PDB file of C-alpha atoms in Angstrom:
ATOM      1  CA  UNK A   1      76.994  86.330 108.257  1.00  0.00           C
ATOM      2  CA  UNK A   2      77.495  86.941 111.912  1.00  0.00           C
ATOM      3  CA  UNK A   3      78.669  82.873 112.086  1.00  0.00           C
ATOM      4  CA  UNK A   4      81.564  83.604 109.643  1.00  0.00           C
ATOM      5  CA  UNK A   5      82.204  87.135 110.410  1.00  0.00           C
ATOM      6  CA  UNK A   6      82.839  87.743 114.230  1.00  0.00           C
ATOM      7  CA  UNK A   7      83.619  91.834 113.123  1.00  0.00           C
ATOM      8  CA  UNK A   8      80.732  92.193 111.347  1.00  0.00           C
ATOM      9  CA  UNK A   9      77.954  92.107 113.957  1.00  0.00           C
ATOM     10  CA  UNK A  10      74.372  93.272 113.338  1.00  0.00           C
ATOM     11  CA  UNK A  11      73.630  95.556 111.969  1.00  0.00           C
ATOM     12  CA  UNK A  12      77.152  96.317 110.287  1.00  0.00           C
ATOM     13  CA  UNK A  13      76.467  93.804 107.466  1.00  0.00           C
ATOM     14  CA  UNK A  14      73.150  95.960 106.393  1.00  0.00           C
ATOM     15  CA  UNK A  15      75.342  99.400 107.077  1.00  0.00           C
ATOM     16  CA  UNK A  16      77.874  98.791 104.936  1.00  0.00           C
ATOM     17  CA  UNK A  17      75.457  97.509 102.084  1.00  0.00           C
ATOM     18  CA  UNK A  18      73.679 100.417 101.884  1.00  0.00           C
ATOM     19  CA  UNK A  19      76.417 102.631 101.890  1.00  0.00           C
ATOM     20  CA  UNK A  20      78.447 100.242  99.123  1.00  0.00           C
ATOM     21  CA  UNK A  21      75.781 100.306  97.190  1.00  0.00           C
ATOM     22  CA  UNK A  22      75.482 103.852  97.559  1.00  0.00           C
ATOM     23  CA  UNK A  23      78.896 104.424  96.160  1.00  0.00           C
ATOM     24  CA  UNK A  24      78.472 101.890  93.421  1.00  0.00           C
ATOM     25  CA  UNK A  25      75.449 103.594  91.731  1.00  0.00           C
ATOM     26  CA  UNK A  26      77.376 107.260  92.103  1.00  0.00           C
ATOM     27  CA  UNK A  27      80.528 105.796  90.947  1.00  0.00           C
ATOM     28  CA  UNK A  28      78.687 103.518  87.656  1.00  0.00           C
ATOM     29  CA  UNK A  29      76.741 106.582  87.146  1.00  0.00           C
ATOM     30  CA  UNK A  30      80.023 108.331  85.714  1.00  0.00           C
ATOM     31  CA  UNK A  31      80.285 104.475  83.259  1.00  0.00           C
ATOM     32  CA  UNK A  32      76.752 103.816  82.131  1.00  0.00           C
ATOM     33  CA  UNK A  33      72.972 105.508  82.355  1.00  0.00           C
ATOM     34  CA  UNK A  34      71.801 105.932  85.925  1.00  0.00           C
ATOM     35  CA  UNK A  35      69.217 103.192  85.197  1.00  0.00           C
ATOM     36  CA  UNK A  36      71.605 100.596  84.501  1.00  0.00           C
ATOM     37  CA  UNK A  37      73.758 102.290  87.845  1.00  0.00           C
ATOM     38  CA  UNK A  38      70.780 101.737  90.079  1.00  0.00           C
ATOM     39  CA  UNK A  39      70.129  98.118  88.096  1.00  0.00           C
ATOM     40  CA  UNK A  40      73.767  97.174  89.062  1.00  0.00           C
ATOM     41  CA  UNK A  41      73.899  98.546  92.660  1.00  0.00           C
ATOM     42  CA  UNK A  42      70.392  97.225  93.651  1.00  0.00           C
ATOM     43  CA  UNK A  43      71.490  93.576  92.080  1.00  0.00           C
ATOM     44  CA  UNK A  44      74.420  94.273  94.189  1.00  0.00           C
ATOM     45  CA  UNK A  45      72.688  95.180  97.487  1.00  0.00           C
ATOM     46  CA  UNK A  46      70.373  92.151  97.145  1.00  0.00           C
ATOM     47  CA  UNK A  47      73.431  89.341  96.654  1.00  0.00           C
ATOM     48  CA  UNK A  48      74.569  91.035  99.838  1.00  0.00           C
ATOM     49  CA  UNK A  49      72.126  90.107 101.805  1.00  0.00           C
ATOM     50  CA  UNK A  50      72.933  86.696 102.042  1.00  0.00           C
ATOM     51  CA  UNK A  51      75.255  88.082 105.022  1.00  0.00           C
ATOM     52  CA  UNK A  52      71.696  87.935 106.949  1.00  0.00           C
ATOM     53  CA  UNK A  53      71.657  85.175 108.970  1.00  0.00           C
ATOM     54  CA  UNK A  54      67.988  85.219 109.084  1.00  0.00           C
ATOM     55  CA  UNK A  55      65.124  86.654 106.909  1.00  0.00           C
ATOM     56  CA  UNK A  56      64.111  89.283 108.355  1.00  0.00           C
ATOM     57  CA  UNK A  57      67.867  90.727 107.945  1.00  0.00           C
ATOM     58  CA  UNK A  58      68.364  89.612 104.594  1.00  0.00           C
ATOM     59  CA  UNK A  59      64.983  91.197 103.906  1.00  0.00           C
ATOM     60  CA  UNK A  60      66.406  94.933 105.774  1.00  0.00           C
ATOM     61  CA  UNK A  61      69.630  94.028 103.850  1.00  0.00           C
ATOM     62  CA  UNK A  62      68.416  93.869 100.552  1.00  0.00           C
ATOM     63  CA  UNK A  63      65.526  96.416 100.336  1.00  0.00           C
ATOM     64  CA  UNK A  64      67.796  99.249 102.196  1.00  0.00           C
ATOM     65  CA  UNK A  65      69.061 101.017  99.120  1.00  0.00           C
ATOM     66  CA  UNK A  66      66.109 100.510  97.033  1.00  0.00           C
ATOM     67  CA  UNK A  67      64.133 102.029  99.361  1.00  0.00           C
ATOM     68  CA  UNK A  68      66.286 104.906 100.298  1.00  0.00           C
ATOM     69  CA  UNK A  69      66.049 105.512  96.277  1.00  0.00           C
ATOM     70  CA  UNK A  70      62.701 105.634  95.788  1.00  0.00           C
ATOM     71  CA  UNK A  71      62.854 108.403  99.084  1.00  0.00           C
ATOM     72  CA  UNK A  72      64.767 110.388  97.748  1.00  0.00           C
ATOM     73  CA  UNK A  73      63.473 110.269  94.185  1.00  0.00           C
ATOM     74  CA  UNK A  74      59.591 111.171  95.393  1.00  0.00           C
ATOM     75  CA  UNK A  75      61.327 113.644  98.223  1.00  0.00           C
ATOM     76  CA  UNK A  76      63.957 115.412  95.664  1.00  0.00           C
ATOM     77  CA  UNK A  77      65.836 115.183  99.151  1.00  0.00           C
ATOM     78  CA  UNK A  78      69.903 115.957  98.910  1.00  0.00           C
ATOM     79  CA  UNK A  79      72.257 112.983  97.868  1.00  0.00           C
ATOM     80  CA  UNK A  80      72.617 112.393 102.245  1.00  0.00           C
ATOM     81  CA  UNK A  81      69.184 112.473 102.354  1.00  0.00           C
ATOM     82  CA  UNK A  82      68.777 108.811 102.721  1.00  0.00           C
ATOM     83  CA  UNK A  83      70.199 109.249 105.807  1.00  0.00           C
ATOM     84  CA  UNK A  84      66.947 110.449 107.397  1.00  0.00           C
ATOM     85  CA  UNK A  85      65.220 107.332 107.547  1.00  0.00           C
ATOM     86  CA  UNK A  86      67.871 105.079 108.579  1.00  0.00           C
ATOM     87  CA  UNK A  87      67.892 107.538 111.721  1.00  0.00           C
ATOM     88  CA  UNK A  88      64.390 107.467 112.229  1.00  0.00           C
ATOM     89  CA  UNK A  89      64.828 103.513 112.033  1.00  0.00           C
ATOM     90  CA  UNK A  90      67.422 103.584 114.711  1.00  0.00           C
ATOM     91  CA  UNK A  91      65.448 105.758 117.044  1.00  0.00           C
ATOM     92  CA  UNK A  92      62.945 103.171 116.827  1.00  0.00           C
ATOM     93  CA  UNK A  93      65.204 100.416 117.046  1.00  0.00           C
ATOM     94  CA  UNK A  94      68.167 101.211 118.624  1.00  0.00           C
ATOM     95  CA  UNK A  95      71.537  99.502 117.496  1.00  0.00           C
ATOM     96  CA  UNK A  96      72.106  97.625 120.829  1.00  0.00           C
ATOM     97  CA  UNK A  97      68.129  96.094 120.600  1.00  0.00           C
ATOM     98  CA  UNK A  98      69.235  95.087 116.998  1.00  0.00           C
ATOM     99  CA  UNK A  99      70.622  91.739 117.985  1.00  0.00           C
ATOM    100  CA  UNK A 100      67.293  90.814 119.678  1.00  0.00           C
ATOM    101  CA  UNK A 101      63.563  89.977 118.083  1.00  0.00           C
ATOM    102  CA  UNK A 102      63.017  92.931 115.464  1.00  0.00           C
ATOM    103  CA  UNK A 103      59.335  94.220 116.547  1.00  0.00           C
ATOM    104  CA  UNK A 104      56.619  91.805 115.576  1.00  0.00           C
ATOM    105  CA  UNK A 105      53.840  91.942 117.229  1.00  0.00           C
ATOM    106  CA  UNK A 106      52.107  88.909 119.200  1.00  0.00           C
ATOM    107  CA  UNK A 107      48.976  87.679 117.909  1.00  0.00           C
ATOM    108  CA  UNK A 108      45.823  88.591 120.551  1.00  0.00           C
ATOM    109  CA  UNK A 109      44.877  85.073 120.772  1.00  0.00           C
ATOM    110  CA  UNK A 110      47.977  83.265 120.218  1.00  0.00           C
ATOM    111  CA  UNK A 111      48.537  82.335 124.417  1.00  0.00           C
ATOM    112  CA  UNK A 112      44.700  81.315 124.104  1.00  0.00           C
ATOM    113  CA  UNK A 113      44.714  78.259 126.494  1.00  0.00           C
ATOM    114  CA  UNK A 114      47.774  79.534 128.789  1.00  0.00           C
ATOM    115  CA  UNK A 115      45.950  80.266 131.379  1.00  0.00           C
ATOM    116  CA  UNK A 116      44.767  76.648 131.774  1.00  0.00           C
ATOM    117  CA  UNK A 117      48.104  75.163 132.278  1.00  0.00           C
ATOM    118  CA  UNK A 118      49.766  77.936 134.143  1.00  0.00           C
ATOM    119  CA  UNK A 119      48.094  78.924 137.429  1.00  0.00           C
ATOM    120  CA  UNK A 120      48.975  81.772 139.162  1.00  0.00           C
ATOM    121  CA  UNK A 121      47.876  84.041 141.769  1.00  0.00           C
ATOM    122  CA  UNK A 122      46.099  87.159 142.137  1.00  0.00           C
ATOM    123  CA  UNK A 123      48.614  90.108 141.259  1.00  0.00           C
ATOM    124  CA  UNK A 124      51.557  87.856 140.441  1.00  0.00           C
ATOM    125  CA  UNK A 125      54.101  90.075 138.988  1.00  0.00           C
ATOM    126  CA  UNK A 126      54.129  88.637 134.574  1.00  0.00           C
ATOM    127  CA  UNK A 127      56.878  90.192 132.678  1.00  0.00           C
ATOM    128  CA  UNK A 128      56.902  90.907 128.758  1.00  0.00           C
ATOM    129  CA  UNK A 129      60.318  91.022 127.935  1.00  0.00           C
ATOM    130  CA  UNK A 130      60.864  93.016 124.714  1.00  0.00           C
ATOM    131  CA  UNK A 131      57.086  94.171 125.098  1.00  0.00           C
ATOM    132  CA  UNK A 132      57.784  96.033 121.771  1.00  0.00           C
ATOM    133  CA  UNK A 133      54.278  98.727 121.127  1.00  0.00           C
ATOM    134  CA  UNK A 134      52.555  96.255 123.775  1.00  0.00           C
ATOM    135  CA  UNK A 135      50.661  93.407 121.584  1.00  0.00           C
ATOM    136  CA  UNK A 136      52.586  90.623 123.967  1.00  0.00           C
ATOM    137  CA  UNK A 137      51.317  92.640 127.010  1.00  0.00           C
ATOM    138  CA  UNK A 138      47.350  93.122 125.718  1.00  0.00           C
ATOM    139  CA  UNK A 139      47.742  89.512 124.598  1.00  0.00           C
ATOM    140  CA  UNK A 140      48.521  88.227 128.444  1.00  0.00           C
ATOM    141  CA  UNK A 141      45.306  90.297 129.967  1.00  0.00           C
ATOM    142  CA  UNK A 142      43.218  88.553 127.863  1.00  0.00           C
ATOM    143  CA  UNK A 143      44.949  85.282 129.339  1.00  0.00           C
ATOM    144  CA  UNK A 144      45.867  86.283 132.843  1.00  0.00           C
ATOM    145  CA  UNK A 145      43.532  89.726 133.668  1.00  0.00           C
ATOM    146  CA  UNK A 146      44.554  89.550 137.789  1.00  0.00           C
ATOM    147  CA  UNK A 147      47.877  89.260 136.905  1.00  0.00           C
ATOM    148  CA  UNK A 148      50.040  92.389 137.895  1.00  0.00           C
ATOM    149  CA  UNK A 149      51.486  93.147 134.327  1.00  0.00           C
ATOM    150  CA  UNK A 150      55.090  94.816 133.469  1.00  0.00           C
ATOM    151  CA  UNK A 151      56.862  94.933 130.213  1.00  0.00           C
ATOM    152  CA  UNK A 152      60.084  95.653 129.559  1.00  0.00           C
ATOM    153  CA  UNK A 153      61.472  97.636 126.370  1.00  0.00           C
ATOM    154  CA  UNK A 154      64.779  99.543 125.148  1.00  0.00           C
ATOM    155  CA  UNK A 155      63.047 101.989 122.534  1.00  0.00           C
ATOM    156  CA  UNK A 156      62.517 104.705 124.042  1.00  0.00           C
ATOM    157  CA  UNK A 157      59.823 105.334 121.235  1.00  0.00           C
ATOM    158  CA  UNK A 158      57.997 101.976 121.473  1.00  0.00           C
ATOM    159  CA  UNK A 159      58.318 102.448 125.532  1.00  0.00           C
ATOM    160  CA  UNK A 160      55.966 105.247 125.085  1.00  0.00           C
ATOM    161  CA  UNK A 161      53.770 103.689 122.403  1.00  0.00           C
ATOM    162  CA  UNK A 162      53.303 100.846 124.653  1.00  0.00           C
ATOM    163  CA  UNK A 163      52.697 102.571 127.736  1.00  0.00           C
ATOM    164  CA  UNK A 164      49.291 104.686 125.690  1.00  0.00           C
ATOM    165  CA  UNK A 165      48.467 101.415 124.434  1.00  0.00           C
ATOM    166  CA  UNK A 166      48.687  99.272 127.955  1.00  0.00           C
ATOM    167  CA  UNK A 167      47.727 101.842 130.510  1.00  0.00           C
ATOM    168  CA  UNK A 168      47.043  99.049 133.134  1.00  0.00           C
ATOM    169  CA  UNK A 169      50.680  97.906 133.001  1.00  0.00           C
ATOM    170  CA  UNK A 170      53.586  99.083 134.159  1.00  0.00           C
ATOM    171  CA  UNK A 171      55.860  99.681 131.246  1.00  0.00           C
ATOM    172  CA  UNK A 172      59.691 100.891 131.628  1.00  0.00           C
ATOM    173  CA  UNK A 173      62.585 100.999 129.303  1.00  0.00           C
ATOM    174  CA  UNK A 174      65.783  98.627 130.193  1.00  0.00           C
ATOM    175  CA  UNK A 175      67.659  95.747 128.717  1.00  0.00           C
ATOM    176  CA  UNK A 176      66.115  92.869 128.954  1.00  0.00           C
ATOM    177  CA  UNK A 177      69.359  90.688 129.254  1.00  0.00           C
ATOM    178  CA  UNK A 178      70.518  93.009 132.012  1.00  0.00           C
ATOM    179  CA  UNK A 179      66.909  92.778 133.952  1.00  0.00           C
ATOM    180  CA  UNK A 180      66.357  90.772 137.185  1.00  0.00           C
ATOM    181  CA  UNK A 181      64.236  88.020 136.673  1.00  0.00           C
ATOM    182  CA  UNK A 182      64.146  86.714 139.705  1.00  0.00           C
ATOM    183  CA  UNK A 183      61.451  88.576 141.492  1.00  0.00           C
ATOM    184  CA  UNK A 184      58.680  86.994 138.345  1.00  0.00           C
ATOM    185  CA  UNK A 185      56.685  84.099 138.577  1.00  0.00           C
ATOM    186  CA  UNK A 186      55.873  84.065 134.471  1.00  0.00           C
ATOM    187  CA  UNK A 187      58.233  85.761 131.739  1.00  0.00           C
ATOM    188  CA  UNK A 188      57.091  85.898 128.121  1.00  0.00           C
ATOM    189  CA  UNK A 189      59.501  86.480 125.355  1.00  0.00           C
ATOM    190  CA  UNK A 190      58.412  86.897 121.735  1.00  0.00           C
ATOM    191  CA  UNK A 191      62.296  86.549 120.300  1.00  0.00           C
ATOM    192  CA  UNK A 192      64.391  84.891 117.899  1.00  0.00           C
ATOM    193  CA  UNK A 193      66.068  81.387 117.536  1.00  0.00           C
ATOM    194  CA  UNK A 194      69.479  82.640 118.438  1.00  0.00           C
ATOM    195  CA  UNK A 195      68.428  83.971 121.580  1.00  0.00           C
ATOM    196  CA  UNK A 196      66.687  81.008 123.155  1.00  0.00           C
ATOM    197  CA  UNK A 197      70.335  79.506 124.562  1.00  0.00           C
ATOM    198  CA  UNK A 198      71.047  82.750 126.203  1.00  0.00           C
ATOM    199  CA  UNK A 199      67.062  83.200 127.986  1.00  0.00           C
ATOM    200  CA  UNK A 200      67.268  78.955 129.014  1.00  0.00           C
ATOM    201  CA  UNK A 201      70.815  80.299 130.781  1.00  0.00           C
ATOM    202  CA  UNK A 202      69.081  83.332 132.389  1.00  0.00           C
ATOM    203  CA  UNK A 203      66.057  81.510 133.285  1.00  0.00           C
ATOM    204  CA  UNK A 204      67.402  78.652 135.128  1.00  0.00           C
ATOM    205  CA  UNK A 205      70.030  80.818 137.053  1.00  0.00           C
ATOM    206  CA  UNK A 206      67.873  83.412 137.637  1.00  0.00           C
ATOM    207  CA  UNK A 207      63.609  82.382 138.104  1.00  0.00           C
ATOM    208  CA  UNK A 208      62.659  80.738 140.974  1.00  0.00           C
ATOM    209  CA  UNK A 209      61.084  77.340 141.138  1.00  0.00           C
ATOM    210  CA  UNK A 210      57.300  77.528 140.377  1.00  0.00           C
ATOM    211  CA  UNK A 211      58.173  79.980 138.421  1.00  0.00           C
ATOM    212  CA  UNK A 212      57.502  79.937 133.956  1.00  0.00           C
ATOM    213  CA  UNK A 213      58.493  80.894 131.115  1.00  0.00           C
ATOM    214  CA  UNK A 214      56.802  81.361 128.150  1.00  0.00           C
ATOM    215  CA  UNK A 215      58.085  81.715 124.503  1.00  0.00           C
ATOM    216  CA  UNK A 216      56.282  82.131 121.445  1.00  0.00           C
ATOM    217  CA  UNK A 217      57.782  80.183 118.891  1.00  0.00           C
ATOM    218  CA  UNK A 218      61.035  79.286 119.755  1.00  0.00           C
ATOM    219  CA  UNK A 219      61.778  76.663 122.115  1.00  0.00           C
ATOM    220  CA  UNK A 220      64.666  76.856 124.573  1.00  0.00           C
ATOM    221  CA  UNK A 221      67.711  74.642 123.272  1.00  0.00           C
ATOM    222  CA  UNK A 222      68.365  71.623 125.273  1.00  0.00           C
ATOM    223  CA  UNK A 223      65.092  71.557 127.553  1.00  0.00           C
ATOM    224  CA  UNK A 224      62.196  69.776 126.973  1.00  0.00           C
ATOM    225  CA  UNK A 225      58.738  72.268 127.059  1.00  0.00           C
ATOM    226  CA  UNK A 226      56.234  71.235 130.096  1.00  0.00           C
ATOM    227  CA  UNK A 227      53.711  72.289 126.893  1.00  0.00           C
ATOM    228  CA  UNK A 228      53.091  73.385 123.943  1.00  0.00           C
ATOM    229  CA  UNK A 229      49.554  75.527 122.824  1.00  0.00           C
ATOM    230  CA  UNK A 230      49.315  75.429 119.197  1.00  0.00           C
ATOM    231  CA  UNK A 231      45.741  76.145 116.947  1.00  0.00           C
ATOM    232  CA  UNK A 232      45.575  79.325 118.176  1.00  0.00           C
ATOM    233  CA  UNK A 233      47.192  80.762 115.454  1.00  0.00           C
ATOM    234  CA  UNK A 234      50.267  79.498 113.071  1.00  0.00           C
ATOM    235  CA  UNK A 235      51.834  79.795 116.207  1.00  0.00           C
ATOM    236  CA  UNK A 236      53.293  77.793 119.290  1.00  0.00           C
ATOM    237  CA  UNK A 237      53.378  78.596 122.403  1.00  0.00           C
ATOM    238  CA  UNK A 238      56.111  76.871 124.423  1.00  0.00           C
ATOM    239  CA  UNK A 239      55.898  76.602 128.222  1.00  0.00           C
ATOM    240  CA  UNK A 240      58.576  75.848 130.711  1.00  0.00           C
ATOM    241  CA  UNK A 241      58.162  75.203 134.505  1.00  0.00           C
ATOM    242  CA  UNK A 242      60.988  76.046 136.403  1.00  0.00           C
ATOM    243  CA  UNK A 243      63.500  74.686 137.558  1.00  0.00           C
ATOM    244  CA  UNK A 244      65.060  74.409 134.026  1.00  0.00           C
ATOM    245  CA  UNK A 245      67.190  71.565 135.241  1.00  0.00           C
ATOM    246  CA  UNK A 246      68.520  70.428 131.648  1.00  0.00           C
ATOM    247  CA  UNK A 247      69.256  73.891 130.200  1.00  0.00           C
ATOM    248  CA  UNK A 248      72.619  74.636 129.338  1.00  0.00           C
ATOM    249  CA  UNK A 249      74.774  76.885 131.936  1.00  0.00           C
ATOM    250  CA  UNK A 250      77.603  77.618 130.135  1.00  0.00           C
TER     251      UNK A 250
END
């Protein structure tokens, strides 16, 4: 895990399982028959992915080699072969996005309600940061339509998917971390748990008072929400008004 392991940041834990295991089922192919080889690596591959710190990773972890198996297997691909989709994954998802929200979509519906607790004005500028293929984006039109809509995504491939899908907003690739947030009066993130200290820091040093921030989910550490939508969908919608006053700055 990334807690225990400061060298082995995402996504080095799922690398070197699939290429382990890799080198297990070649090497216990010379021992035993290749069943019992891809028996014994896969077992392997899945006790590895307790170095996830997080399902979704333990899930990529563990179903890596597998997977790249049963590609090659259908494919009759070469032996590097399995290579091939792990690069078409990392086109998608490049390996600096990895330590953010892997791409789940937001519900249509689930900011039902937002628009009733955050007012803004015509054409404020509303950024989706990590819009992902654009569901976070489609989801705020149906919430805040005279809003002036951007999102904000570092796939190049899901930057153009999103920009088909949302031709009303502006859409442009950058790191969300990196990005100015200062000139928004509502941000939306659709993230993950570990990255809710590092958007409360951003957010109160950065957004200007009146300003909000909205999170699906995951609540900022250490600030309490100015509301929370929830029967929407199985999920929450946290709101903050700015300033963040209590969010930690360090």
């Amino acid at each position: 895990m990334e807690n225990k392991s400061s060298f082995l940041v995402w996504p080095l834990p799922a690398l070197l399982t699939w290429l382990l295991a890799w080198v297990a089922f070649f090497a216990l192919g010379h021992i035993v028959v290749w069943w019992l080889a891809l028996l014994l690596a896969g077992a392997a591959s899945s006790a590895a992915s307790l170095w996830g710190n997080s399902w979704w990773r333990r899930l990529l972890i563990a179903a890596g080699f597998p997977l790249s198996f049963l590609v090659l297997s259908a494919s009759q691909l070469p032996a590097w072969g399995w290579l091939l989709p792990l690069a078409l994954l990392l086109l998608i998802y490049p390996l600096n996005a990895w330590r953010d929200a892997p791409v789940f979509p937001t519900p249509l519906h689930a900011l039902k309600g937002l628009a009733e607790i955050v007012k803004l004005p015509d054409q404020a500028p509303v950024l989706d940061a990590g819009c992902g293929m654009g569901d976070g984006l489609r989801a705020l039109r149906s919430e805040l339509p005279q809003a002036r809509l951007q999102g904000l995504e570092w796939s190049w491939p899901l930057v153009i998917a999103s920009t088909l899908r949302c031709p009303w907003a502006r859409v442009r690739r950058g790191d969300i971390w990196l990005a100015d947030w200062s000139g928004y009066q509502l941000v939306y993130l659709f993230q993950r748990p570990e990255s809710m200290g590092r958007a409360a820091v951003k957010a109160a040093t950065e957004m200007q008072p009146g300003s909000w921030l909205v999170s699906l989910d995951f609540q900022l550490p250490g600030v309490e929400a100015t509301a929370c939508l929830q029967g929407n969908s199985r999920h929450k919608v946290w709101i903050y008004a700015m300033p963040l006053d209590d969010a930690e700055r360090g």
